[in-house]
Amino acid sequence: MPVGTQATVKTLSPDDLRMAGAEIILGNAYHLYLRPGSDLIEQFGGLHGFMAWNRSILTDSGGFQVFSLGHLRQLHEEGVTFRSHLDGSSHLFTPESVVRIQQELGSDIAMVLDECTTYPSDENASRESFERTTRWAQRALDAHSRSDQALFGIVQGGMHAHLRQESAAQLVELDFPGYGIGGLSVGEPKPLFYEMMAVSAAALPTPKPRYVMGVGAPDDLFAAVAAGIDMFDCVLQTRLGRNGGLLSRQGRLNIRNARFRTDPGPIDPSCDCTTCQTFSLAYLHHLFRSEEILGYRLASLHNVHWTVKLVEEMRQHIRSGTFAQLHRQFLAGYAPPNHVAAADQRKKWKGRDRSS
Amino acid sequence: MPVGTQATVKTLSPDDLRMAGAEIILGNAYHLYLRPGSDLIEQFGGLHGFMAWNRSILTDSGGFQVFSLGHLRQLHEEGVTFRSHLDGSSHLFTPESVVRIQQELGSDIAMVLDECTTYPSDENASRESFERTTRWAQRALDAHSRSDQALFGIVQGGMHAHLRQESAAQLVELDFPGYGIGGLSVGEPKPLFYEMMAVSAAALPTPKPRYVMGVGAPDDLFAAVAAGIDMFDCVLQTRLGRNGGLLSRQGRLNIRNARFRTDPGPIDPSCDCTTCQTFSLAYLHHLFRSEEILGYRLASLHNVHWTVKLVEEMRQHIRSGTFAQLHRQFLAGYAPPNHVAAADQRKKWKGRDRSS
């Protein structure tokens, strides 16, 4: 799912997204509640009508954003009070109000308000955090009334395997139609991230969608699918695109690199996106050197399309029983992220990964 | 002609431009010579191939940009030396080199190197300036060899009617396939601008295209067509768009204005562009308030489309003999530019109007 935090997937129009093959995009309750207001969006037929997107939408509850963007936040059993990062105004999010906001937004899938456990967190703090998330999940479920909208619970538990299992078990008890896995890819070492993702996924029922939140690097997507994950979202494709990072089977390219100045080839010869079918690396290099907005858009379009196609390929290989082979092949050809990726990683460590 | 200074009409893809009805766009020899280099562009099949635009292109000679953007410029009979605004490197433009650059760019219409008379300029300085432009025009004609490219001369003469007539007469003597009218809309009062435009146009042969350079505000387009002008270019549509200024039959709207926050209507009910057909003023307002790139693009797309349609309408009314009526009707309904326009005007006064 490409991320459309503020009712737009950055640089892309609904037509671009359809051309890129996106079936579902993300919106964000925190951002849209603050601006332009979920009540306003409701008057325009919800987020679908407001942004003219006729395919599916999942809205994140805004829990993560309150913790990463909100100022002076105070957490209590009732909910969380915070000041807007836009104008300093004071707000209270409760499990109930966040359900109401998402019902106004009219997304197809809503997420419960969760407490995103900070990293690192010891066992006691992690337990307190996921147990509150479960109590909030129950309240969200009680408040939820829209039958055309699915509400997902969110597994937390920090980096403690047994806590994640407990968290999952409590939520499964509540019988959500699908489950998010939160609090991952927040700065922890990759092996720990993969382990916690696998433990969380294994503790959730296979027939229901399992969604790992804020994950989107190609190698992480393979690890997620291998762990049984069905859904993921990430700003990486569009943020990387705006910064000149381009995804290809060989790894990430930095289009600003001088070696592309005269290159007549496409980003990825196997890619059938508009950018690869129409424009040379040399032209994209020129657009980025000249800081032209069209460059940010063409790069984002490619990255989203390329990722959607990659996931389609995974799906085909799962059906034909050859996913493990595809996974090995991909990793063998895919170079580790270069310095564009490193810059992206630094931003991620600031804890804003799911935010813009 | 929408302006694509750096091999892209800002925020718009070639597909957007075709959808907006653009038949011809502008490129700029000064900018493209400096970056990425006209020799590189030639290797990609010229500007058409490089930017994937299969309709017509006119390239400006870069004379105006040398004077408005170049540093430490020195004017002499041979040509003009200047330092690049990008990296300070030293360059010489001559009438011959500027023809060569545009032949490499492969535009359909090239412009001679002209000396853009500063405003205000007294009669002696204006005479010296246009006479040099004529001598340079002769040299450009001698250097020009591409039979699939038209080369236009440029009328100068400052704000002196009889000098503009002399300038035009000298160029007509050289028998160019078309003529530009330069040095207008550079800060002079509007009545003087209109007078000089009319005098210049009247001194040029009717069967050949007459092109007033750097003019594009809707009311100015009407004045230009009334004076017999056939072609114009301006950054106004895209620059205004990026700044939240939207063209409509009622005048310019500033989309950031709070009155649009809840407005479900389109920019202009009579406009059939994608923006007006798909998105509300409220959504556009939200995109601009959120500084989302999609907003800049949707606004630019509308402004270009709206202007192309307006000119098509003028053409129909000329054919049916009712242009004067349309002109009066338009002016009666069109409010004078608001503060968005004023901001645009300030930039214009800095002399960068044709540059970006």
XYZ file of C-alpha atoms in Angstrom:
712
model
C 0.000 0.000 0.000
C 1.488 3.333 -1.080
C 1.089 5.915 1.678
C -1.170 8.929 1.122
C -0.818 10.582 4.515
C -2.518 13.879 3.660
C -5.158 12.598 1.213
C -2.572 12.367 -1.584
C 0.189 9.879 -2.274
C 2.970 12.419 -2.601
C 3.517 13.646 -6.221
C 1.009 11.110 -7.679
C -2.542 11.604 -8.949
C -5.248 8.940 -8.623
C -4.707 8.168 -12.328
C -0.976 7.684 -11.741
C -1.739 5.290 -8.882
C -4.163 3.267 -10.988
C -1.568 3.092 -13.782
C 0.985 1.923 -11.201
C -1.389 -0.898 -10.292
C -2.169 0.223 -6.731
C -5.335 -1.493 -5.458
C -5.318 0.110 -2.022
C -3.615 3.128 -0.470
C -3.135 4.434 3.045
C -4.538 7.557 4.667
C -3.749 8.863 8.123
C -6.337 9.706 10.797
C -3.957 11.953 12.792
C -3.044 14.146 9.815
C -6.517 14.296 8.265
C -8.219 14.986 11.595
C -5.954 18.007 12.087
C -6.140 19.160 8.455
C -8.548 19.544 6.719
C -10.703 17.843 9.407
C -12.456 14.470 9.206
C -15.846 16.210 9.508
C -15.108 18.175 6.341
C -13.940 15.049 4.518
C -17.154 13.274 5.524
C -19.147 16.005 3.741
C -17.268 15.172 0.539
C -18.243 11.506 0.630
C -15.318 10.499 2.796
C -11.723 10.186 1.717
C -12.700 8.337 -1.479
C -14.796 11.285 -2.632
C -12.495 13.994 -1.323
C -9.381 12.747 -3.114
C -11.216 11.095 -6.051
C -9.867 7.598 -5.364
C -12.345 4.827 -6.162
C -10.267 1.867 -5.007
C -9.657 0.757 -1.414
C -8.260 2.835 1.440
C -6.842 1.802 4.794
C -6.520 4.501 7.431
C -3.939 4.328 10.134
C -5.318 5.298 13.531
C -2.763 8.003 14.149
C -1.385 6.351 17.288
C 2.094 6.259 15.827
C 1.889 9.905 14.692
C 0.722 11.171 18.082
C 3.851 9.604 19.546
C 6.229 10.694 16.786
C 4.809 14.118 15.797
C 2.531 15.390 18.557
C 4.025 17.685 21.191
C 3.614 17.527 24.991
C 1.717 14.264 24.796
C 0.306 12.751 27.974
C -0.747 9.157 28.009
C -3.472 7.953 30.375
C -5.986 5.146 30.449
C -8.664 7.289 28.819
C -6.448 8.078 25.817
C -3.696 10.468 24.864
C -3.649 14.259 24.926
C -1.242 16.068 22.609
C -0.607 19.343 20.892
C -0.853 19.571 17.109
C 2.474 19.720 15.246
C 0.783 22.266 12.948
C -0.506 24.952 15.300
C 0.074 23.787 18.878
C -3.649 23.339 19.553
C -4.571 20.779 22.225
C -6.374 17.517 21.399
C -7.469 14.269 23.024
C -7.443 10.982 21.121
C -9.355 8.111 22.679
C -9.985 4.671 21.202
C -13.552 5.811 20.616
C -12.764 9.192 19.028
C -10.249 7.611 16.682
C -12.893 5.121 15.526
C -15.307 8.000 14.985
C -12.704 9.919 12.943
C -12.064 6.923 10.719
C -15.789 6.311 10.293
C -16.034 9.900 9.063
C -13.113 9.298 6.715
C -14.995 6.260 5.417
C -11.943 4.103 4.809
C -12.434 0.446 3.932
C -10.116 -0.658 6.729
C -9.629 1.265 9.978
C -7.008 0.613 12.656
C -7.496 0.745 16.428
C -5.671 3.380 18.455
C -2.538 1.674 19.763
C 0.284 2.719 22.001
C 3.410 2.374 19.906
C 6.028 0.966 22.311
C 9.231 2.968 22.141
C 12.475 1.239 21.209
C 14.290 0.024 23.248
C 11.800 -0.832 26.025
C 12.251 -3.279 28.894
C 9.838 -6.086 29.566
C 7.729 -4.255 32.155
C 7.229 -1.177 30.000
C 6.499 -3.323 26.928
C 3.929 -5.357 28.851
C 2.189 -2.280 30.214
C 2.092 -0.844 26.707
C 0.626 -3.841 24.866
C -1.901 -4.545 27.628
C -3.210 -1.003 27.350
C -3.344 -1.446 23.567
C -5.539 -4.528 24.090
C -7.890 -2.672 26.460
C -8.101 0.152 23.914
C -8.748 -2.399 21.148
C -11.777 -3.706 23.085
C -13.101 -0.166 23.488
C -12.549 0.562 19.781
C -14.461 -2.563 18.856
C -17.355 -1.502 21.108
C -17.412 1.966 19.528
C -17.223 0.755 15.937
C -20.527 0.703 14.051
C -19.854 1.018 10.313
C -20.605 -2.317 8.697
C -18.898 -1.349 5.420
C -15.578 -0.810 7.220
C -13.275 -3.455 8.734
C -11.510 -2.615 12.006
C -8.117 -4.233 12.632
C -6.418 -4.784 16.013
C -2.684 -4.104 16.407
C -0.131 -6.440 17.970
C 2.523 -4.755 20.110
C 4.926 -6.190 22.720
C 8.214 -4.475 21.944
C 11.122 -6.776 21.103
C 9.954 -9.526 23.470
C 8.752 -12.642 21.649
C 6.552 -13.968 24.459
C 4.893 -10.582 24.937
C 4.087 -10.386 21.232
C 2.525 -13.847 21.497
C 0.468 -12.718 24.484
C -0.575 -9.546 22.697
C -1.654 -11.518 19.609
C -3.575 -14.061 21.719
C -5.527 -11.315 23.509
C -6.485 -9.672 20.216
C -7.438 -12.985 18.586
C -9.766 -13.478 21.544
C -11.513 -10.247 20.457
C -11.950 -11.729 16.961
C -10.935 -8.841 14.711
C -11.424 -9.307 10.944
C -7.691 -8.644 10.478
C -4.590 -7.757 12.471
C -1.840 -5.191 12.232
C 1.631 -5.791 13.618
C 2.983 -2.532 14.987
C 6.130 -1.291 16.677
C 8.535 -2.835 14.158
C 11.187 -1.288 11.889
C 11.616 1.489 14.444
C 15.408 1.315 14.703
C 16.043 -2.249 15.897
C 18.677 -4.476 14.182
C 17.297 -6.272 11.126
C 17.540 -9.852 12.532
C 15.521 -8.776 15.591
C 12.955 -7.033 13.342
C 12.549 -10.204 11.230
C 12.284 -12.412 14.332
C 9.591 -10.261 15.970
C 7.671 -10.053 12.678
C 7.733 -13.851 12.298
C 6.726 -14.468 15.929
C 3.826 -12.015 15.658
C 2.588 -13.417 12.349
C 2.763 -17.017 13.599
C 0.600 -16.108 16.590
C -2.204 -14.786 14.334
C -4.803 -16.887 12.489
C -3.811 -17.711 8.882
C -7.244 -17.107 7.292
C -7.297 -13.467 8.411
C -5.187 -10.702 6.851
C -1.944 -10.040 8.721
C -0.525 -6.598 8.091
C 2.947 -5.459 9.133
C 2.895 -1.694 9.502
C 5.491 0.682 8.080
C 7.519 -1.894 6.171
C 8.344 -1.551 2.493
C 11.996 -2.085 1.480
C 12.074 -4.851 -1.167
C 14.179 -7.271 0.900
C 11.932 -6.633 3.935
C 8.858 -7.372 1.817
C 10.315 -10.781 0.940
C 11.038 -11.460 4.616
C 7.501 -10.391 5.506
C 5.844 -12.588 2.897
C 8.067 -15.495 3.941
C 6.785 -14.942 7.492
C 3.182 -15.164 6.275
C 2.391 -11.437 6.058
C -0.385 -10.419 3.635
C -0.257 -6.617 3.729
C 2.289 -3.851 4.236
C 2.587 -0.118 3.750
C 5.560 2.187 3.528
C 6.480 5.722 2.571
C 9.773 4.370 1.231
C 8.742 4.163 -2.434
C 7.631 7.800 -2.616
C 10.123 9.291 -0.162
C 12.987 7.492 -1.860
C 11.606 8.626 -5.220
C 11.527 12.288 -4.194
C 15.122 11.939 -3.038
C 16.309 10.395 -6.310
C 16.429 6.776 -5.145
C 15.169 4.338 -7.767
C 14.349 0.685 -7.201
C 15.657 -1.939 -9.597
C 16.378 -5.658 -9.516
C 20.058 -4.771 -9.119
C 19.443 -2.649 -6.048
C 18.761 1.031 -5.450
C 20.117 3.566 -7.918
C 20.879 7.151 -6.970
C 19.787 9.065 -10.075
C 21.896 12.076 -9.099
C 25.043 9.991 -9.659
C 27.125 11.424 -12.540
C 27.289 8.029 -14.261
C 23.669 8.493 -15.378
C 24.309 11.825 -17.137
C 24.520 10.269 -20.594
C 22.731 6.932 -20.003
C 20.051 6.331 -22.667
C 18.632 3.254 -20.895
C 15.585 2.995 -18.599
C 15.773 2.574 -14.800
C 14.974 -1.137 -15.029
C 14.747 -2.833 -18.440
C 12.215 -5.335 -17.076
C 9.868 -2.605 -15.771
C 6.797 -1.643 -17.796
C 5.932 1.575 -15.920
C 5.397 4.815 -17.834
C 8.683 6.239 -16.576
C 10.742 3.279 -17.816
C 8.780 3.053 -21.079
C 9.124 6.763 -21.885
C 12.172 8.405 -20.299
C 15.925 7.771 -20.187
C 18.088 7.750 -17.083
C 19.858 10.770 -18.609
C 16.610 12.741 -18.705
C 15.706 11.740 -15.133
C 19.238 12.710 -14.036
C 18.740 16.111 -15.682
C 15.366 16.641 -13.961
C 16.850 15.871 -10.533
C 19.929 18.028 -11.141
C 17.587 20.850 -12.161
C 15.289 20.209 -9.164
C 12.299 19.809 -11.447
C 9.115 18.483 -9.832
C 8.430 16.149 -12.769
C 11.498 14.156 -11.674
C 10.087 13.488 -8.197
C 6.852 12.286 -9.745
C 8.411 10.037 -12.413
C 10.672 8.451 -9.770
C 7.778 7.905 -7.330
C 5.638 6.448 -10.101
C 8.376 3.980 -10.988
C 9.024 2.936 -7.384
C 5.346 2.309 -6.640
C 4.758 0.444 -9.902
C 7.939 -1.593 -9.509
C 6.961 -2.640 -5.965
C 3.364 -3.516 -6.881
C 4.711 -5.707 -9.697
C 7.223 -7.348 -7.375
C 4.467 -8.277 -4.947
C 2.321 -9.597 -7.818
C 5.242 -11.797 -8.795
C 5.545 -13.062 -5.217
C 1.847 -13.922 -5.289
C 2.246 -15.936 -8.505
C 5.220 -17.804 -7.062
C 3.333 -18.606 -3.875
C 0.563 -20.115 -6.011
C 3.051 -22.177 -8.012
C 5.012 -23.189 -4.905
C 8.240 -21.473 -5.990
C 8.307 -18.488 -3.637
C 11.464 -19.613 -1.781
C 13.303 -19.841 -5.113
C 12.186 -16.357 -6.139
C 13.268 -15.045 -2.730
C 16.783 -16.534 -3.115
C 17.100 -15.306 -6.698
C 16.035 -11.793 -5.725
C 18.472 -11.505 -2.821
C 21.330 -12.849 -4.971
C 20.831 -10.067 -7.528
C 19.887 -7.212 -5.196
C 22.780 -5.094 -3.912
C 22.509 -3.647 -0.401
C 21.131 -0.098 -0.303
C 23.624 2.632 -1.194
C 23.918 6.008 0.467
C 20.456 7.119 -0.662
C 19.149 4.275 1.424
C 21.408 5.295 4.279
C 19.949 8.803 4.264
C 16.499 7.269 4.280
C 17.492 5.057 7.191
C 18.628 8.082 9.191
C 15.238 9.718 8.738
C 13.622 6.455 9.807
C 15.567 6.447 13.070
C 14.002 9.732 13.919
C 10.833 7.682 14.265
C 8.856 9.348 11.513
C 8.770 6.443 9.114
C 5.018 6.073 8.909
C 4.327 9.769 9.036
C 4.908 11.423 5.669
C 2.996 28.243 -25.728
C 3.589 26.898 -22.215
C 7.216 27.432 -21.195
C 9.491 24.429 -20.620
C 12.697 26.257 -19.803
C 14.701 23.254 -18.611
C 13.264 20.585 -20.958
C 10.125 20.262 -18.826
C 7.082 22.482 -18.447
C 7.209 22.756 -14.678
C 5.149 20.046 -12.876
C 3.640 18.708 -16.151
C 4.445 15.545 -18.099
C 4.201 15.377 -21.905
C 0.919 13.474 -21.449
C -0.453 16.243 -19.229
C 0.483 18.813 -21.879
C -1.223 16.849 -24.637
C -4.329 16.506 -22.457
C -4.206 20.269 -21.874
C -4.254 20.760 -25.634
C -0.773 22.265 -26.015
C 0.403 22.048 -29.643
C 3.756 23.717 -29.096
C 5.931 24.442 -26.072
C 9.000 26.567 -25.421
C 12.529 25.511 -24.546
C 15.422 27.771 -23.658
C 18.827 27.740 -25.348
C 20.600 29.491 -22.451
C 19.405 27.033 -19.808
C 19.774 23.886 -21.901
C 23.213 24.874 -23.207
C 24.425 25.209 -19.600
C 22.611 22.115 -18.344
C 22.557 19.346 -19.491
C 24.331 20.697 -22.632
C 22.930 21.009 -26.140
C 25.505 18.479 -27.415
C 24.113 15.873 -25.013
C 20.535 16.675 -26.036
C 21.502 16.275 -29.697
C 22.621 12.704 -28.954
C 19.115 11.954 -27.648
C 17.430 13.046 -30.868
C 17.221 16.682 -29.851
C 14.842 18.169 -27.345
C 11.886 16.207 -28.791
C 13.604 12.898 -28.055
C 15.195 13.966 -24.773
C 11.965 15.093 -23.131
C 9.658 12.730 -25.078
C 7.591 15.501 -26.642
C 6.381 14.731 -30.163
C 4.637 18.018 -30.922
C 6.297 21.330 -31.841
C 8.969 23.180 -29.886
C 10.177 26.770 -30.145
C 13.496 27.591 -28.510
C 14.264 31.027 -27.233
C 17.794 32.145 -28.108
C 18.778 32.857 -24.539
C 19.476 36.527 -25.227
C 16.985 37.586 -22.567
C 18.406 35.107 -20.029
C 22.002 36.203 -20.556
C 20.862 39.697 -19.653
C 18.610 38.719 -16.755
C 20.472 35.734 -15.242
C 24.088 35.744 -16.457
C 26.687 37.418 -14.255
C 29.448 39.842 -15.282
C 28.172 40.051 -18.837
C 30.101 42.030 -21.402
C 28.469 43.047 -24.601
C 30.517 43.601 -27.762
C 29.926 43.418 -31.497
C 31.105 39.810 -31.653
C 28.551 38.699 -29.043
C 28.180 38.603 -25.290
C 30.401 36.997 -22.654
C 28.872 36.029 -19.340
C 29.290 33.789 -16.353
C 26.862 30.951 -15.752
C 24.304 31.544 -12.974
C 24.821 27.869 -12.046
C 28.572 27.577 -11.513
C 30.179 30.870 -12.496
C 31.898 29.363 -15.554
C 32.670 31.765 -18.400
C 30.889 31.555 -21.766
C 30.593 33.449 -25.061
C 27.315 33.607 -26.970
C 27.504 34.837 -30.550
C 24.702 34.960 -33.105
C 26.384 31.976 -34.777
C 26.905 29.874 -31.621
C 23.327 30.411 -30.536
C 22.119 29.167 -33.931
C 24.385 26.122 -33.581
C 23.017 25.400 -30.064
C 19.430 25.567 -31.292
C 20.266 23.372 -34.303
C 21.582 20.811 -31.810
C 18.397 21.165 -29.765
C 16.464 20.506 -32.968
C 13.564 22.808 -32.177
C 11.001 23.513 -34.884
C 11.403 27.259 -34.464
C 14.640 28.946 -33.355
C 15.110 32.579 -32.371
C 18.046 34.837 -33.247
C 20.291 36.139 -30.476
C 18.972 39.588 -29.639
C 20.031 42.334 -27.305
C 17.121 42.866 -24.969
C 16.956 46.638 -24.479
C 16.749 47.527 -20.797
C 13.774 49.530 -19.533
C 13.801 52.479 -19.429
C 16.249 53.330 -22.237
C 16.687 56.628 -24.050
C 16.484 56.913 -27.816
C 20.220 56.644 -28.469
C 20.691 53.526 -26.352
C 17.551 51.971 -27.840
C 18.760 52.674 -31.389
C 22.196 51.246 -30.720
C 20.578 48.180 -29.232
C 18.101 47.370 -32.028
C 20.663 48.102 -34.750
C 23.047 45.580 -33.199
C 20.175 43.111 -32.985
C 19.611 43.546 -36.728
C 23.300 42.977 -37.527
C 23.235 39.883 -35.296
C 20.063 38.721 -37.051
C 21.855 38.867 -40.413
C 24.747 36.819 -39.015
C 22.322 34.293 -37.494
C 20.602 33.901 -40.858
C 23.965 33.296 -42.547
C 24.907 30.666 -39.948
C 21.576 28.842 -40.051
C 21.529 25.646 -42.120
C 18.781 23.330 -40.803
C 16.001 23.226 -43.359
C 13.573 21.552 -40.946
C 13.843 24.494 -38.546
C 12.457 28.032 -38.960
C 14.559 30.936 -37.675
C 12.702 34.037 -36.472
C 14.106 37.573 -36.190
C 13.301 39.738 -33.140
C 12.014 43.317 -33.210
C 13.464 45.600 -30.521
C 13.535 49.408 -30.215
C 12.664 50.031 -26.577
C 9.580 52.151 -25.958
C 10.109 54.284 -29.062
C 7.481 53.714 -31.757
C 9.557 54.935 -34.701
C 12.541 52.807 -33.622
C 10.333 49.717 -33.444
C 9.127 50.518 -36.975
C 12.741 50.891 -38.172
C 13.726 47.650 -36.413
C 10.816 45.775 -38.021
C 11.585 47.225 -41.466
C 15.240 46.120 -41.285
C 14.245 42.577 -40.282
C 11.538 42.342 -42.957
C 14.275 43.252 -45.425
C 16.092 40.077 -44.303
C 12.916 38.070 -45.038
C 12.594 35.842 -41.977
C 9.853 33.169 -42.021
C 8.438 34.722 -38.814
C 9.127 37.515 -36.349
C 9.381 37.826 -32.600
C 8.614 41.058 -30.781
C 10.945 41.365 -27.809
C 11.621 43.803 -24.993
C 7.971 44.164 -23.936
C 6.213 43.466 -20.619
C 9.456 44.283 -18.838
C 8.018 46.716 -16.312
C 6.559 49.474 -18.516
C 3.001 50.791 -17.904
C 0.341 48.678 -19.614
C -0.858 51.337 -22.122
C 2.746 51.788 -23.298
C 3.189 48.008 -23.558
C 0.022 47.695 -25.659
C 1.022 50.623 -27.862
C 4.497 49.238 -28.556
C 3.054 45.792 -29.251
C 0.555 47.228 -31.740
C 3.158 49.396 -33.473
C 5.558 46.457 -33.805
C 2.885 44.078 -35.106
C 1.600 46.604 -37.641
C 5.105 47.007 -39.059
C 5.403 43.265 -39.783
C 3.904 41.395 -42.762
C 0.477 39.869 -42.026
C 1.050 36.511 -43.758
C 3.990 35.665 -41.502
C 3.656 34.610 -37.858
C 4.091 37.489 -35.421
C 5.110 36.376 -31.964
C 5.119 38.609 -28.883
C 7.591 37.190 -26.388
C 6.924 36.651 -22.684
C 3.259 37.675 -22.702
C 0.528 35.468 -21.295
C -1.951 37.127 -18.900
C -5.469 36.578 -20.289
C -6.238 40.273 -20.796
C -2.836 40.780 -22.456
C -3.537 37.858 -24.805
C -6.724 39.592 -25.954
C -4.802 42.843 -26.502
C -2.147 40.912 -28.422
C -4.627 39.133 -30.687
C -6.447 42.422 -31.264
C -3.090 43.871 -32.386
C -2.663 41.041 -34.898
C -0.345 38.797 -32.871
C -0.355 35.066 -33.748
C 1.879 33.553 -31.057
C 2.838 34.149 -27.431
C 4.555 32.359 -24.568
C 4.554 32.938 -20.863
C 5.558 31.273 -17.619
C 2.511 32.874 -16.014
C 0.216 29.835 -16.279
C 2.640 27.471 -14.541
C 4.241 29.948 -12.139
C 0.853 31.236 -11.074
C -0.306 27.629 -10.729
C 2.574 26.709 -8.439
C 1.757 29.733 -6.317
C -1.923 28.850 -5.999
C -3.242 31.299 -8.599
C -6.015 29.835 -10.730
C -7.426 31.345 -13.906
C -11.172 31.609 -14.388
C -13.562 33.716 -16.428
C -14.222 35.760 -13.273
C -10.562 36.547 -12.756
C -7.741 34.954 -10.835
C -8.541 32.937 -7.730
C -6.089 32.462 -4.882
C -6.742 28.877 -3.849
C -5.136 29.454 -0.428
C -7.996 31.805 0.459
C -10.045 30.417 3.392
C -13.294 30.826 1.453
C -12.373 27.738 -0.616
C -11.943 25.436 2.408
C -15.384 23.884 2.062
C -16.193 24.703 -1.587
C -17.369 21.588 -3.470
C -17.332 23.299 -6.883
C -14.639 23.226 -9.601
C -12.267 26.117 -10.364
C -14.277 27.127 -13.431
C -17.602 25.409 -14.211
C -17.075 25.958 -17.932
C -13.621 24.298 -17.956
C -13.271 20.697 -19.130
C -9.731 20.067 -17.853
C -8.978 17.024 -15.695
C -8.573 19.186 -12.593
C -11.997 20.830 -12.955
C -13.652 17.548 -13.973
C -12.199 15.575 -11.040
C -11.336 17.721 -8.023
C -13.134 20.252 -5.827
C -11.803 23.655 -4.808
C -11.825 22.310 -1.225
C -9.444 19.493 -2.166
C -7.146 21.875 -4.077
C -7.212 24.244 -1.097
C -6.206 21.340 1.165
C -3.323 20.338 -1.158
C -1.943 23.886 -1.181
C -2.361 24.324 2.574
C -0.507 21.020 3.012
C 2.165 22.015 0.471
C 1.508 18.882 -1.554
C 3.159 18.714 -4.975
C -0.006 17.332 -6.602
C -1.614 20.719 -5.961
C 1.026 22.572 -7.999
C 0.508 20.173 -10.866
C -3.309 20.228 -10.860
C -3.249 24.042 -10.766
C -0.690 24.273 -13.598
C -2.642 21.762 -15.667
C -5.803 23.817 -15.274
C -4.122 27.139 -16.106
C -2.493 25.777 -19.267
C -5.653 24.018 -20.433
C -7.818 27.019 -19.640
C -5.531 29.339 -21.630
C -5.262 27.010 -24.630
C -9.078 26.817 -24.718
C -9.393 30.592 -24.430
C -7.112 31.057 -27.431
C -9.068 28.415 -29.386
C -12.198 30.414 -28.653
C -10.526 33.603 -29.890
C -9.607 31.773 -33.096
C -13.225 30.711 -33.675
C -14.465 34.232 -33.058
C -11.917 35.670 -35.476
C -13.234 33.263 -38.129
C -16.828 34.237 -37.427
C -16.004 37.948 -37.237
C -17.054 38.332 -33.596
C -13.671 38.678 -31.902
C -14.254 42.271 -30.745
C -17.478 41.165 -29.034
C -15.743 38.287 -27.270
C -12.991 40.686 -26.184
C -15.497 43.087 -24.638
C -17.449 40.294 -22.973
C -14.319 38.823 -21.492
C -13.051 42.104 -20.050
C -16.473 42.863 -18.573
C -16.473 39.610 -16.593
C -12.798 39.420 -15.705
C -11.794 41.049 -12.404
C -8.376 42.693 -12.191
C -5.674 40.392 -10.768
C -5.674 39.988 -7.002
C -2.639 39.801 -4.755
C -1.450 36.545 -6.303
C -1.031 38.477 -9.505
C 0.734 41.246 -7.627
C 3.307 38.779 -6.287
C 3.771 37.497 -9.811
C 4.225 41.039 -11.058
C 6.944 41.695 -8.489
C 8.903 38.688 -9.746
C 8.417 39.929 -13.277
C 9.934 43.272 -12.406
C 13.073 41.496 -11.378
C 13.388 40.758 -15.083
C 13.117 36.966 -14.893
C 9.780 36.663 -16.588
C 10.854 34.505 -19.492
C 13.336 32.473 -17.516
C 11.680 29.894 -15.319
